[in-house]
Coordinates of C-alpha atoms in Angstrom, one line a residue:
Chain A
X1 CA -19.1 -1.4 -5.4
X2 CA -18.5 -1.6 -1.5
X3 CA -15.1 -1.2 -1.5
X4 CA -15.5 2.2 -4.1
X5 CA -17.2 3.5 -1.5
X6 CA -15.0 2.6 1.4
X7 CA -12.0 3.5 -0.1
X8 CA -13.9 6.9 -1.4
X9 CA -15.1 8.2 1.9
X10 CA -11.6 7.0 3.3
X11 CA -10.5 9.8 0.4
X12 CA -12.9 12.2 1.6
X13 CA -11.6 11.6 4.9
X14 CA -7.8 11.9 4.3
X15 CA -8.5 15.3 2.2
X16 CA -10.2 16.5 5.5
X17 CA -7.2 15.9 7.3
X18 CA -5.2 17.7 5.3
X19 CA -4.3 20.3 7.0
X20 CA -2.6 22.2 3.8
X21 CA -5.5 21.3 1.8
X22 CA -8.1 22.4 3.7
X23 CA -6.4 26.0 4.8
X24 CA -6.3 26.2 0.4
X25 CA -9.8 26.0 0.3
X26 CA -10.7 27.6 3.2
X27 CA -8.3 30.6 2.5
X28 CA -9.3 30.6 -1.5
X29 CA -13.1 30.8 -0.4
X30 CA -12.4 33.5 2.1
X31 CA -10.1 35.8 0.2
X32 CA -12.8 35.6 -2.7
X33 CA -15.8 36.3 -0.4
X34 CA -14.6 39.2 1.7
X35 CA -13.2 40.9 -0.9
X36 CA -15.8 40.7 -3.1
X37 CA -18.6 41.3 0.2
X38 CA -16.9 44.0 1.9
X39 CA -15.1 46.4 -0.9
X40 CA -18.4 47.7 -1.6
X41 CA -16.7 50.8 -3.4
X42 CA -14.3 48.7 -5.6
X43 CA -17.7 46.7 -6.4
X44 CA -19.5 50.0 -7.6
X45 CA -17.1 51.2 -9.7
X46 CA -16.2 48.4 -11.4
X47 CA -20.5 48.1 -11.8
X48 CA -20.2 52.0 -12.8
X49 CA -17.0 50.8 -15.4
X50 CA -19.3 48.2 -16.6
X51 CA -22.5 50.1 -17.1
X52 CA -21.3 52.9 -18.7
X53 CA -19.4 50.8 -21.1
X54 CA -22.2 48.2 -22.3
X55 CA -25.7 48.8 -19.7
X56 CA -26.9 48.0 -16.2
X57 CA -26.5 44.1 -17.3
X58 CA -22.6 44.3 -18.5
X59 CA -22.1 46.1 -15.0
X60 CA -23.5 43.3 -13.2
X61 CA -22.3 41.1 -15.6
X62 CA -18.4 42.4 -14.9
X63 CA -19.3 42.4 -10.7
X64 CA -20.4 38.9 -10.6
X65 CA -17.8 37.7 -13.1
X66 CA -14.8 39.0 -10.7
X67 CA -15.9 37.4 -7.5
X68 CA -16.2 34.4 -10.0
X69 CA -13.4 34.2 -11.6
X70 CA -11.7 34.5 -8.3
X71 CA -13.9 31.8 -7.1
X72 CA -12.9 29.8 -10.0
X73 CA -9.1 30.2 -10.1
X74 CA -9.3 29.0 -6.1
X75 CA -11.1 25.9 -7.5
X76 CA -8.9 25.0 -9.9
X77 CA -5.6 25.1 -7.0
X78 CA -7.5 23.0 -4.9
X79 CA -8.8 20.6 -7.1
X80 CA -5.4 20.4 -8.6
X81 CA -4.0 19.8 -5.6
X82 CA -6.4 17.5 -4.9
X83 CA -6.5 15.1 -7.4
X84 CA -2.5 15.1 -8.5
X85 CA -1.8 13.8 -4.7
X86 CA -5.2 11.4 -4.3
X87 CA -3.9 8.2 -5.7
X88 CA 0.1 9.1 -6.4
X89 CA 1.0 9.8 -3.1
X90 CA -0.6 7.0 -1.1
X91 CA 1.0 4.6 -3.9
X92 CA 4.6 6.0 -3.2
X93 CA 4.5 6.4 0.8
X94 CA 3.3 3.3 0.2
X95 CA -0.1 3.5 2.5
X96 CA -2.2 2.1 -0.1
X97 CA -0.7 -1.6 0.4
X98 CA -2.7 -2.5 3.3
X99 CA -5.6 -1.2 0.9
X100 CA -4.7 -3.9 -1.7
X101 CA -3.6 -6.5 0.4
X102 CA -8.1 -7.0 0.9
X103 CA -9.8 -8.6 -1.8
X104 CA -9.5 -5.0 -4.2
X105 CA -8.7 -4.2 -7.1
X106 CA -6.0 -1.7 -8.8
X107 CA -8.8 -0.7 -10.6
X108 CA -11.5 0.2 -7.4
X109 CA -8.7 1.7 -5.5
X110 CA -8.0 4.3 -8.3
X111 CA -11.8 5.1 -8.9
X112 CA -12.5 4.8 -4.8
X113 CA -9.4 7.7 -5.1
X114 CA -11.0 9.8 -7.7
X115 CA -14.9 9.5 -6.4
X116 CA -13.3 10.7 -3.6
X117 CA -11.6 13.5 -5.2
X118 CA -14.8 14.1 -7.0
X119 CA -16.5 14.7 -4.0
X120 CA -13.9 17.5 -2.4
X121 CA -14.3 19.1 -6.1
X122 CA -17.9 19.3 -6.2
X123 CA -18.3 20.5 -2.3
X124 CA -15.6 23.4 -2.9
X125 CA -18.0 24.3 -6.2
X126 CA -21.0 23.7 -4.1
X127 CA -19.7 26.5 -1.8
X128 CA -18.1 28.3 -4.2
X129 CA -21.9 28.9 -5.7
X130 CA -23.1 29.1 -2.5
X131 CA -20.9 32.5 -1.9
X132 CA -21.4 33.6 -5.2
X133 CA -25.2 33.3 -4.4
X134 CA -25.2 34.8 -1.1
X135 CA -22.6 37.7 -2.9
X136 CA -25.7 38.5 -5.0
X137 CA -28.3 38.7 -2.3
X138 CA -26.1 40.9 -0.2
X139 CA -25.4 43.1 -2.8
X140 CA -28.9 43.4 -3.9
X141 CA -27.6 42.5 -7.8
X142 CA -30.0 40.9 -10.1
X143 CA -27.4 38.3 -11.1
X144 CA -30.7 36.0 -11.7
X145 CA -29.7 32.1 -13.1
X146 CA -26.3 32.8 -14.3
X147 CA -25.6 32.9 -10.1
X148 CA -26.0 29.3 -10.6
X149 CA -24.4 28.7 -13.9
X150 CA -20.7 29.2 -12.8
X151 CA -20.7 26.4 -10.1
X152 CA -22.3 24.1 -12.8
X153 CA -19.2 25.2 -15.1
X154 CA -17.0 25.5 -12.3
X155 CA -17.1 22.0 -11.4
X156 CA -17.5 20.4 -14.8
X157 CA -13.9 22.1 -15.6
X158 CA -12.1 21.1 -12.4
X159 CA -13.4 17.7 -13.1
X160 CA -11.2 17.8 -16.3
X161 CA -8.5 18.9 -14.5
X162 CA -8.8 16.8 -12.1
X163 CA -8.8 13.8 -13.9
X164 CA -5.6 14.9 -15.9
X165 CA -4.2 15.6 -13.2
X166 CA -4.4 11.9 -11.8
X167 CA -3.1 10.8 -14.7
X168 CA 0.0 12.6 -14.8
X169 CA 0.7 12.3 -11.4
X170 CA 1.1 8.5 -12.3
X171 CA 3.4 9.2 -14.6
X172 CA 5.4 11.9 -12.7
X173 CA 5.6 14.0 -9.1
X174 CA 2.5 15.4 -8.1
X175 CA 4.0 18.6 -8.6
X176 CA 5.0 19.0 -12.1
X177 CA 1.6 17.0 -12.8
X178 CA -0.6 19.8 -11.5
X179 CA 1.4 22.1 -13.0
X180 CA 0.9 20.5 -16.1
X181 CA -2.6 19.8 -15.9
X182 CA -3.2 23.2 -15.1
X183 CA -1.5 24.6 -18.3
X184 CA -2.9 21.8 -21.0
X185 CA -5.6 23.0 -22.4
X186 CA -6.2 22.6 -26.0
X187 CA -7.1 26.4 -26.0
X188 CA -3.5 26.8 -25.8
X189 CA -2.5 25.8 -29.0
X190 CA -4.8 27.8 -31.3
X191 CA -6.3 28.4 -33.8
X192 CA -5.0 25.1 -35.3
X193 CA -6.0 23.3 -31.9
X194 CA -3.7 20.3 -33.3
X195 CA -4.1 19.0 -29.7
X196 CA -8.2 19.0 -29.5
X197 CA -8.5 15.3 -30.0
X198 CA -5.7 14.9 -26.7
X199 CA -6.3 17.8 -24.4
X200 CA -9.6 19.2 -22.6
X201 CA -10.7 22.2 -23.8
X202 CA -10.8 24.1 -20.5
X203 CA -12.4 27.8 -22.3
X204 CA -15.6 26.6 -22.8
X205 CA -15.7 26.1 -19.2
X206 CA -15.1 29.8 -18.5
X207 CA -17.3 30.1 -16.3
X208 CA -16.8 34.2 -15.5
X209 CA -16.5 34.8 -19.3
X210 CA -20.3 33.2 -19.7
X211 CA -21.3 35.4 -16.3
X212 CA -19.6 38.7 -17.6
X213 CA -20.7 38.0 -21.5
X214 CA -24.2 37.5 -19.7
X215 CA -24.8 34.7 -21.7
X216 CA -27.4 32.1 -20.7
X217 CA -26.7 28.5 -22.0
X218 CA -29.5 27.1 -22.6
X219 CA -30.1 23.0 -20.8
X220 CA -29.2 21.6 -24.0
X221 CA -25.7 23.3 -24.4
X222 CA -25.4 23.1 -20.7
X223 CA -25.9 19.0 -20.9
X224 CA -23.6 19.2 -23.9
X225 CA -20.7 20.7 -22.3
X226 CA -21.4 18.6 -19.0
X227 CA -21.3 15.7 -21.3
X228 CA -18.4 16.8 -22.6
X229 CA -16.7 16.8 -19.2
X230 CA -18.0 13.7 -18.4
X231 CA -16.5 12.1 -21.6
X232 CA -12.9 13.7 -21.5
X233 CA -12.7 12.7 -17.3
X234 CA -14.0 9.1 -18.0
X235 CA -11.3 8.9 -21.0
X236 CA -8.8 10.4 -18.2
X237 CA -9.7 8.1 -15.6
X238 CA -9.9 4.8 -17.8
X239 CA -5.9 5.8 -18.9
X240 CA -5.4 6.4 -14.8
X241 CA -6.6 3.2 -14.4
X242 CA -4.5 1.1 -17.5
X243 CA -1.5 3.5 -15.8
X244 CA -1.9 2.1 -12.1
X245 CA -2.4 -1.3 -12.9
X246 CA 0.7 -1.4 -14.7
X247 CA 2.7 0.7 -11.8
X248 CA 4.8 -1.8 -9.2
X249 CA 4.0 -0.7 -5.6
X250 CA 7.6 -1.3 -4.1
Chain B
X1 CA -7.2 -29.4 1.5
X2 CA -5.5 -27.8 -1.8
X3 CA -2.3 -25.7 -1.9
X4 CA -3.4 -22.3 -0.3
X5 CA 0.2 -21.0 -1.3
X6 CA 1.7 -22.5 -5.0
X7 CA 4.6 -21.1 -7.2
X8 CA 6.0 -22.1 -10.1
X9 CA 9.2 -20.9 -11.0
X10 CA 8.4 -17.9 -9.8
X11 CA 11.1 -15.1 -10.1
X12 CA 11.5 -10.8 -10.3
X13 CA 14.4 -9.6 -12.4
X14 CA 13.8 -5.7 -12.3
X15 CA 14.6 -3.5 -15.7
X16 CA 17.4 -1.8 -13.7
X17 CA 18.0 -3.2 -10.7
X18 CA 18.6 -6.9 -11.0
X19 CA 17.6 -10.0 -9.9
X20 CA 15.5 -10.2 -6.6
X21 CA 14.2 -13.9 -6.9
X22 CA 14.6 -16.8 -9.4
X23 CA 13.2 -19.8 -10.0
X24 CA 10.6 -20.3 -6.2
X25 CA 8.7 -23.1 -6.6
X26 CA 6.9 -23.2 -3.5
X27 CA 3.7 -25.2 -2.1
X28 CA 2.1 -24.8 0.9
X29 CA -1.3 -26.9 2.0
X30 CA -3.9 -25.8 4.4
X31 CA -3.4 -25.7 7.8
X32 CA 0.3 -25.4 7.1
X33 CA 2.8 -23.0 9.0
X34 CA 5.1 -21.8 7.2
X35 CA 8.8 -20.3 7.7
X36 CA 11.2 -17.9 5.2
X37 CA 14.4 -17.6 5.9
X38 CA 16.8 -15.6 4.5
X39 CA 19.5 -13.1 5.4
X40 CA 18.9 -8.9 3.8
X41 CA 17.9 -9.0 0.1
X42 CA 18.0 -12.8 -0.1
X43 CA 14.5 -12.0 -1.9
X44 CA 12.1 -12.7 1.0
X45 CA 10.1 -9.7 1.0
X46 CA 10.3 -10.2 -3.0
X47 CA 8.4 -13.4 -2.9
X48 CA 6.1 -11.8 -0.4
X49 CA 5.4 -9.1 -2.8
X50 CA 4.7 -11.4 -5.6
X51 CA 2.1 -13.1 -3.8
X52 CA 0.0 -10.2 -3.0
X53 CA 0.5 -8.6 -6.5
X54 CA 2.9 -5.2 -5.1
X55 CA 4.6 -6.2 -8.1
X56 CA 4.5 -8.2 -11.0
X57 CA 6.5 -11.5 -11.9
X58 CA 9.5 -11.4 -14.6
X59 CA 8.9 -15.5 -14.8
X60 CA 6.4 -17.7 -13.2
X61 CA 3.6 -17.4 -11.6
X62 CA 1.8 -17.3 -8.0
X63 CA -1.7 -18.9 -7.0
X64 CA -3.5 -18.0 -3.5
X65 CA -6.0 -21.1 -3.1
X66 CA -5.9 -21.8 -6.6
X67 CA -6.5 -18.3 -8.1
X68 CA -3.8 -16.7 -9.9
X69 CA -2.2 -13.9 -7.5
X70 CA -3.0 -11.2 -9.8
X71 CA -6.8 -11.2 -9.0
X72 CA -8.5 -9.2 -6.2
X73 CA -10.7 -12.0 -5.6
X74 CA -7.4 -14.6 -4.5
X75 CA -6.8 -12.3 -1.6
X76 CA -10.6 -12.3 -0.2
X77 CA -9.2 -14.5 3.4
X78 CA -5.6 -13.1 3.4
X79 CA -4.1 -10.9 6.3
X80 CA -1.2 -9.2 5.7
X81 CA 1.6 -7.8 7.8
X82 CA 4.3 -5.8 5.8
X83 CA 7.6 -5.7 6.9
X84 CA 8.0 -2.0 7.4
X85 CA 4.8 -0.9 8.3
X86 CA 3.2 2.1 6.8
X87 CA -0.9 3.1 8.2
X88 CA -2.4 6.2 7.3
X89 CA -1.4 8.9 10.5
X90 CA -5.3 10.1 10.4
X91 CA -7.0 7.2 11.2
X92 CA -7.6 6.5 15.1
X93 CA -6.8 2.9 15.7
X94 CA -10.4 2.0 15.9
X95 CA -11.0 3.7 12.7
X96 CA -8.3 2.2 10.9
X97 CA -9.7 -1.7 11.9
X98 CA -13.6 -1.0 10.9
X99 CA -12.2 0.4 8.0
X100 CA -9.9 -2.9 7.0
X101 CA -12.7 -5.4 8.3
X102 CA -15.1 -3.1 6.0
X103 CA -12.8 -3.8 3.0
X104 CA -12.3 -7.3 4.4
X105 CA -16.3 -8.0 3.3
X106 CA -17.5 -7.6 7.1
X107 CA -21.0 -6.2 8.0
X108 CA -20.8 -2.7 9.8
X109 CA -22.3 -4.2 13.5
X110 CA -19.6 -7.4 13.3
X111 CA -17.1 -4.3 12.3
X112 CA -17.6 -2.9 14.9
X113 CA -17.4 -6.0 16.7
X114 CA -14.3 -7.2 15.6
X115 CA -12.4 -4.3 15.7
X116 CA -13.1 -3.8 19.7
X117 CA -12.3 -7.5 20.2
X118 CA -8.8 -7.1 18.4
X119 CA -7.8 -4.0 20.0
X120 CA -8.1 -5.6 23.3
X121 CA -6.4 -9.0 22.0
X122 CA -3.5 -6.8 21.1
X123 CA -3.9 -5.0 24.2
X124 CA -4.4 -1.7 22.3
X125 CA -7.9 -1.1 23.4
X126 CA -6.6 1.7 25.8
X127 CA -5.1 3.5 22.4
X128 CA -8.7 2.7 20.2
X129 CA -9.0 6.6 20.2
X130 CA -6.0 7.8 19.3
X131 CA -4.8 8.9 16.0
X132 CA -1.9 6.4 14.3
X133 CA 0.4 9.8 13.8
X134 CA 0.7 9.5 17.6
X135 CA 1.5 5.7 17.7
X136 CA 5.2 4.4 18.3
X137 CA 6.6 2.1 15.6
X138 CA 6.3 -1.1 18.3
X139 CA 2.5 -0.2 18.8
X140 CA 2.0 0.4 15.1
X141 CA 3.3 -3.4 14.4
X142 CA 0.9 -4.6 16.5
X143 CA -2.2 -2.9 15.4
X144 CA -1.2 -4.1 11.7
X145 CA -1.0 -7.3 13.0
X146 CA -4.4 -7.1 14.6
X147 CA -5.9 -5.4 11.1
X148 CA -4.7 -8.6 9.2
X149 CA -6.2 -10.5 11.7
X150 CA -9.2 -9.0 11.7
X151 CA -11.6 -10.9 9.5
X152 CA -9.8 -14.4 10.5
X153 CA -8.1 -15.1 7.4
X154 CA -7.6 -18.4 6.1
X155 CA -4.1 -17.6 4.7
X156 CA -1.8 -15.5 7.2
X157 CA 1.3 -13.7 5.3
X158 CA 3.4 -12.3 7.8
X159 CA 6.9 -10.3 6.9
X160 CA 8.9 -9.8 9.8
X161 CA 5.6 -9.5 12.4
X162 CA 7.7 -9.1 15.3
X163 CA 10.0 -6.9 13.8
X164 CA 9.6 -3.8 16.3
X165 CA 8.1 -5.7 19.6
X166 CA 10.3 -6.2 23.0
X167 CA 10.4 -10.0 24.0
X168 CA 7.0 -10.1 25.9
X169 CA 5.0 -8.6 22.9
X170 CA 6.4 -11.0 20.5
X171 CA 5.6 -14.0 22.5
X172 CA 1.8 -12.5 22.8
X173 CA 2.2 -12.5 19.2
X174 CA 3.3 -15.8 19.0
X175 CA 0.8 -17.1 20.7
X176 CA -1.6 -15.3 18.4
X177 CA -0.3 -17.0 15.2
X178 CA -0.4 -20.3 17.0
X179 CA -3.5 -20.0 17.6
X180 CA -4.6 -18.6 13.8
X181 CA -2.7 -21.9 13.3
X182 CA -4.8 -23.8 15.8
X183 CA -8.3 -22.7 14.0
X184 CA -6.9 -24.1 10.7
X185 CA -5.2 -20.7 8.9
X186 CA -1.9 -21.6 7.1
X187 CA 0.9 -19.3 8.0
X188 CA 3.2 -17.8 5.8
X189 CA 6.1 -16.1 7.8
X190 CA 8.9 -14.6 6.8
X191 CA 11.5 -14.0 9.8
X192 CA 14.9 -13.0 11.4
X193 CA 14.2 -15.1 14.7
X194 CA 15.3 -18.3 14.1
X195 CA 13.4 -19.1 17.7
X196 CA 10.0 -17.8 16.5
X197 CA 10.0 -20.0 13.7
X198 CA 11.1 -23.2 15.2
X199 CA 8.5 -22.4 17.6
X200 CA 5.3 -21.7 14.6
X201 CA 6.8 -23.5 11.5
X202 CA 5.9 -27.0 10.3
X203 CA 8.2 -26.5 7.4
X204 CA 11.0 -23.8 6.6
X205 CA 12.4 -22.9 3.6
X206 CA 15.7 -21.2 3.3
X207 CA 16.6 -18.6 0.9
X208 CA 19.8 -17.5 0.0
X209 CA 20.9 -15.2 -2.8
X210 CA 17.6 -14.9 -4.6
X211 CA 17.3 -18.7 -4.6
X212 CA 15.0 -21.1 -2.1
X213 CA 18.5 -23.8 -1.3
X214 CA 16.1 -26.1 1.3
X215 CA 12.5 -26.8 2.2
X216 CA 11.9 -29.2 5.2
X217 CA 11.0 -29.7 8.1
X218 CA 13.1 -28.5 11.1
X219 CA 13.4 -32.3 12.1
X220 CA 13.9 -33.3 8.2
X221 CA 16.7 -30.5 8.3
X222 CA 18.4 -31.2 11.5
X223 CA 18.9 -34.8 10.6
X224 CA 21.4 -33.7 7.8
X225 CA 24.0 -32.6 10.4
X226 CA 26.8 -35.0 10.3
X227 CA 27.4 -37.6 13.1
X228 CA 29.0 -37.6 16.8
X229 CA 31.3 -40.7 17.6
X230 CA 31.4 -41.1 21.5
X231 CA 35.1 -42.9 22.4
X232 CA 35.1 -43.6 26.2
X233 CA 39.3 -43.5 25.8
X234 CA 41.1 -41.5 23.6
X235 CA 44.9 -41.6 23.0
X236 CA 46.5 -38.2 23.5
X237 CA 48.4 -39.4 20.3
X238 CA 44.7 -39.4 18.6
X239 CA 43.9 -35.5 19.4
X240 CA 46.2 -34.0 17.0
X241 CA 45.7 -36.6 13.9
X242 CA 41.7 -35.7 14.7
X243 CA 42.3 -32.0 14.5
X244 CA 43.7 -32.6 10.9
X245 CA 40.7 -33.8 10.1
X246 CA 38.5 -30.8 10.7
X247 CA 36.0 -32.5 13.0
X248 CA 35.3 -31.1 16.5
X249 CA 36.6 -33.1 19.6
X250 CA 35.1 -32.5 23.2
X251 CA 37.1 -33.9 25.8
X252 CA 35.2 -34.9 29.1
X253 CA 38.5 -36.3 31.3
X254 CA 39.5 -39.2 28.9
X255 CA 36.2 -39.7 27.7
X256 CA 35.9 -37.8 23.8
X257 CA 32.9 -36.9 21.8
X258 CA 34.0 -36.3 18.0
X259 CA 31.1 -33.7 16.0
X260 CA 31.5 -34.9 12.5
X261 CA 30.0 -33.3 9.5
X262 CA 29.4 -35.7 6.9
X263 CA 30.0 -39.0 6.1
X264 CA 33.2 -38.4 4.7
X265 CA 34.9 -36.7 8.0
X266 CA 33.1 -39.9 9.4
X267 CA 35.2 -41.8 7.9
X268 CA 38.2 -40.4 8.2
X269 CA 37.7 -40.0 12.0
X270 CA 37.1 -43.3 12.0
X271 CA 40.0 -44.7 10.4
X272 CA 42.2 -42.1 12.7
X273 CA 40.5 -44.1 15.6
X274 CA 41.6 -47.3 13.9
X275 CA 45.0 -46.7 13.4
X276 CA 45.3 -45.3 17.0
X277 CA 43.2 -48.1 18.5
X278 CA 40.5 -46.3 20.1
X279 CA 37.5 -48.1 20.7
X280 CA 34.3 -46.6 19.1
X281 CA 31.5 -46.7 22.0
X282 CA 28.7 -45.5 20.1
X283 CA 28.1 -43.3 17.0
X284 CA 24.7 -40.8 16.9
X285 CA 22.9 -38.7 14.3
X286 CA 24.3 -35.0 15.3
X287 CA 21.0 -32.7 15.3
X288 CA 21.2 -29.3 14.3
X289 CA 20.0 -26.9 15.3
X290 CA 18.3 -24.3 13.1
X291 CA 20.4 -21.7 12.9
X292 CA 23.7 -23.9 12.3
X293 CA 21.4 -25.2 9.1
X294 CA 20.6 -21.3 8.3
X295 CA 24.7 -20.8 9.1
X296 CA 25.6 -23.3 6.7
X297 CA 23.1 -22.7 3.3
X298 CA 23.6 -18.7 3.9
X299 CA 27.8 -18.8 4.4
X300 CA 29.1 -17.5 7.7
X301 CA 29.2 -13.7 6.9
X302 CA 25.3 -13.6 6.8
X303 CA 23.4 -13.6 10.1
X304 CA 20.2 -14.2 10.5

């Protein structure tokens, strides 16, 4: 377990020094928050829009859900960009070879890698909710739980990604894998959904369609769809692992 | 004290690029030090890779102190120094060593301990602070030789360690290795400097063309080099016939020293000698040295 967590906050360390990485999140967080915090007019109208269309709660439901879905769509680049580069790039500049010339395993490096990943994911989400919170209170909108609900979503569905995106980036450039990743959901292929049993199902993690639908999930959906997550991202992460073993570090 | 380093018939054939090492049977004991030799692509680094499970073997198979090289757990007292050496740019030398000794099994205090005393053996402790972005390539090759150092391994593998140093660095870092060697570590080294390994090695093995052609030691090896025949009074009449014969003749006034290289030009130096009636005074084993051995296995075109 020792070395996970070396190699993990060695991740958290090298996403930190970044400098591309960080400016994404930092730029994604800041575009969302001062546009949503300081257009004050485009935020009534589009609460007017809403109310006169379905109540004061669709209105609040359709504010809350844009600063979201912004939020959300920053999330997703960084954690793309994140994860395809957290094991695939070390193992072709070759850096990680020091790493496994210790008494490690193939298999602790790549999880050490994608706890670390984890960890950038669920702080950008962290904040992410944090904004989205702090949106509400500044506002003065009665957003109530569902304030909380998209960071929960947020970060279950990034951790999806994220994990596919390890994958592929094994199996081709960091580039085309977040790419990919981003674009293989099984929502793509419906209604037959042939892919369901392959690909994450990234739309039930909407998480500003469930703000602007103002749709509470209740804990035991909520723990369903987290163990969903869980599930696919462990599947994702095993088949990382079976990839990297197999890979020859020249 | 069982073979820290064993091979048998170990051997890389890659799906497209061909063969990088055949058939390395290889054992090394504790305590041992250890010399590669080999000219560019002879499959040094190969073998070196095979060992610490970079990549995996076509054929054969590698043990590190018994366990089979493809588990973690064989490289738990290994230092490694890779021939081109690549450290992550945002770690700050310091950082970079409590981080290695940390993955190395070490405590956080003796970390922290170890990685001050190695800075300053490498005489790096002025540069503890800064970031490895800023570090030249010469500085770099010493601070990875001071992170595979750094939890005093019992099996050293070294590729080209003195690759990037000026002549005063790489004796410092000779002097390092001997004494690795003097607290019991065996010593794997792969090198270039024929010098540095005469000077660590209790054994060298040459490697030519993806296949080890001699293991011995440098005295074992030497002795193979042919004989010298001292004749206090050569016949000018001898000089040509002894030319036909390929062997080397030094003249010192009348006084000749013939270099043979086998018992074959031996013989037919001596027979020259006969028919001209030189007296033989004395006849010696001809010691090489180690790069006329490395000369000879390699060809001529490939330099060490």
């Amino acid at each position: 377990m020792k070395p996970i967590l070396l190699i993990a906050a060695d991740s958290v360390w090298w996403m930190l020094h970044r400098r591309l990485l960080v400016a994404a999140a930092v730029v994604a967080l800041g575009i969302t928050s001062v546009a949503d915090l300081t257009s004050s007019e485009l935020r009534e109208s589009i609460f007017v829009l809403g109310t006169d269309q379905g109540g004061t709660d669709l209105g609040y439901g359709i504010v809350l859900a844009t600063f979201v879905g912004m939020a959300e769509l920053g999330g997703t680049l960084v954690t793309l960009l994140i994860s395809s580069t957290a094991v695939a790039v070390g193992a072709a500049s070759g850096v990680v070879r020091p790493v496994l010339a210790r008494p490690v395993s193939r298999a602790e490096l790549v999880v050490g890698r994608y706890f670390g990943a984890i960890v950038g994911i669920f702080c950008y989400s962290l904040v992410a909710g944090t904004a989205a919170y702090a949106f509400s209170v500044a506002g003065d909108l009665d957003f109530g739980p569902r304030a909380w609900l998209a960071p929960c979503l947020m970060a279950c569905g990034n951790l999806m990604g994220g994990s596919l995106a390890v994958l592929l980036s094994l199996l081709t450039r960091p580039a085309m894998a977040a790419a990919v990743a981003f674009f293989a959901s099984a929502e793509w292929f419906s209604p037959a959904k042939p892919l369901y049993f392959l690909l994450p199902s990234y739309d039930r993690f909407g998480a500003s369609t469930v703000v602007m639908e103002a749709r509470m999930l209740t804990f035991g959906e909520l723990s369903a769809l987290t163990l969903y997550a869980v599930d696919v991202s462990a599947i994702f992460l095993l088949l990382s692992i079976w990839r990297f073993h197999r890979m020859e570090l020249k | 004290m069982g073979a820290v380093i064993r091979t048998e018939g170990l051997g890389k054939t890659y799906r497209r690029g061909g063969t990088a090492l055949r058939s390395l049977d290889l054992e090394l004991s504790g305590g041992e030090a250890f010399g590669f030799l080999g000219p560019n692509g002879a499959g040094k680094s190969t073998a070196i890779h095979l060992l610490l499970d970079f990549i995996r073997p076509s054929e054969g198979a590698a043990f590190l102190s018994g366990e089979p090289a493809s588990r973690s757990r064989a490289r738990r007292r290994v230092g490694h120094v890779p021939e081109t050496v690549r450290l992550p740019g945002y770690y700050t030398g310091w950082g970079l060593l409590e981080f290695q000794a940390g993955l190395a099994g070490l405590g956080r205090p003796e970390r922290a301990r170890r990685a001050s005393r190695m800075l300053e053996t490498v005489c790096l402790a002025h540069a503890a602070g800064r970031r490895l972005s800023g570090y030249s390539k010469g500085v770099l090759q010493r601070l990875a030789l001071s992170q595979a150092l750094i939890a005093e391994p019992d099996l050293l593998i070294l590729d080209e360690p003195t690759f990037n140093l000026d002549p005063q660095v790489r004796k410092h870092v000779r002097d390092l290795l001997l004494e690795a060697k003097g607290r019991g570590a065996t010593v794997f080294i792969s090198s270039h400097i024929l010098s540095e390994v005469e000077a660590v090695c209790d054994r060298v093995g040459i490697l030519a063309k993806e296949v080890l052609r001699r293991v011995g030691t440098p005295t074992d090896l030497s002795a193979g080099g042919g004989s010298e025949i001292v004749v206090p009074e050569l016949p000018a009449t001898a000089i040509e016939a002894l030319s036909m014969t390929g062997a080397q003749v030094v003249l010192n006034g009348r006084k000749a020293t013939i270099a043979c290289d086998g018992p074959d030009q031996e013989a037919e130096v001596r027979r020259v000698l006969e028919e001209r009636g030189a007296a033989v005074d004395a006849v010696h084993a001809r010691p090489q040295s180690l790069e006329e051995i490395f000369r000879r296995e390699v060809g001529p075109e490939a330099g060490p």
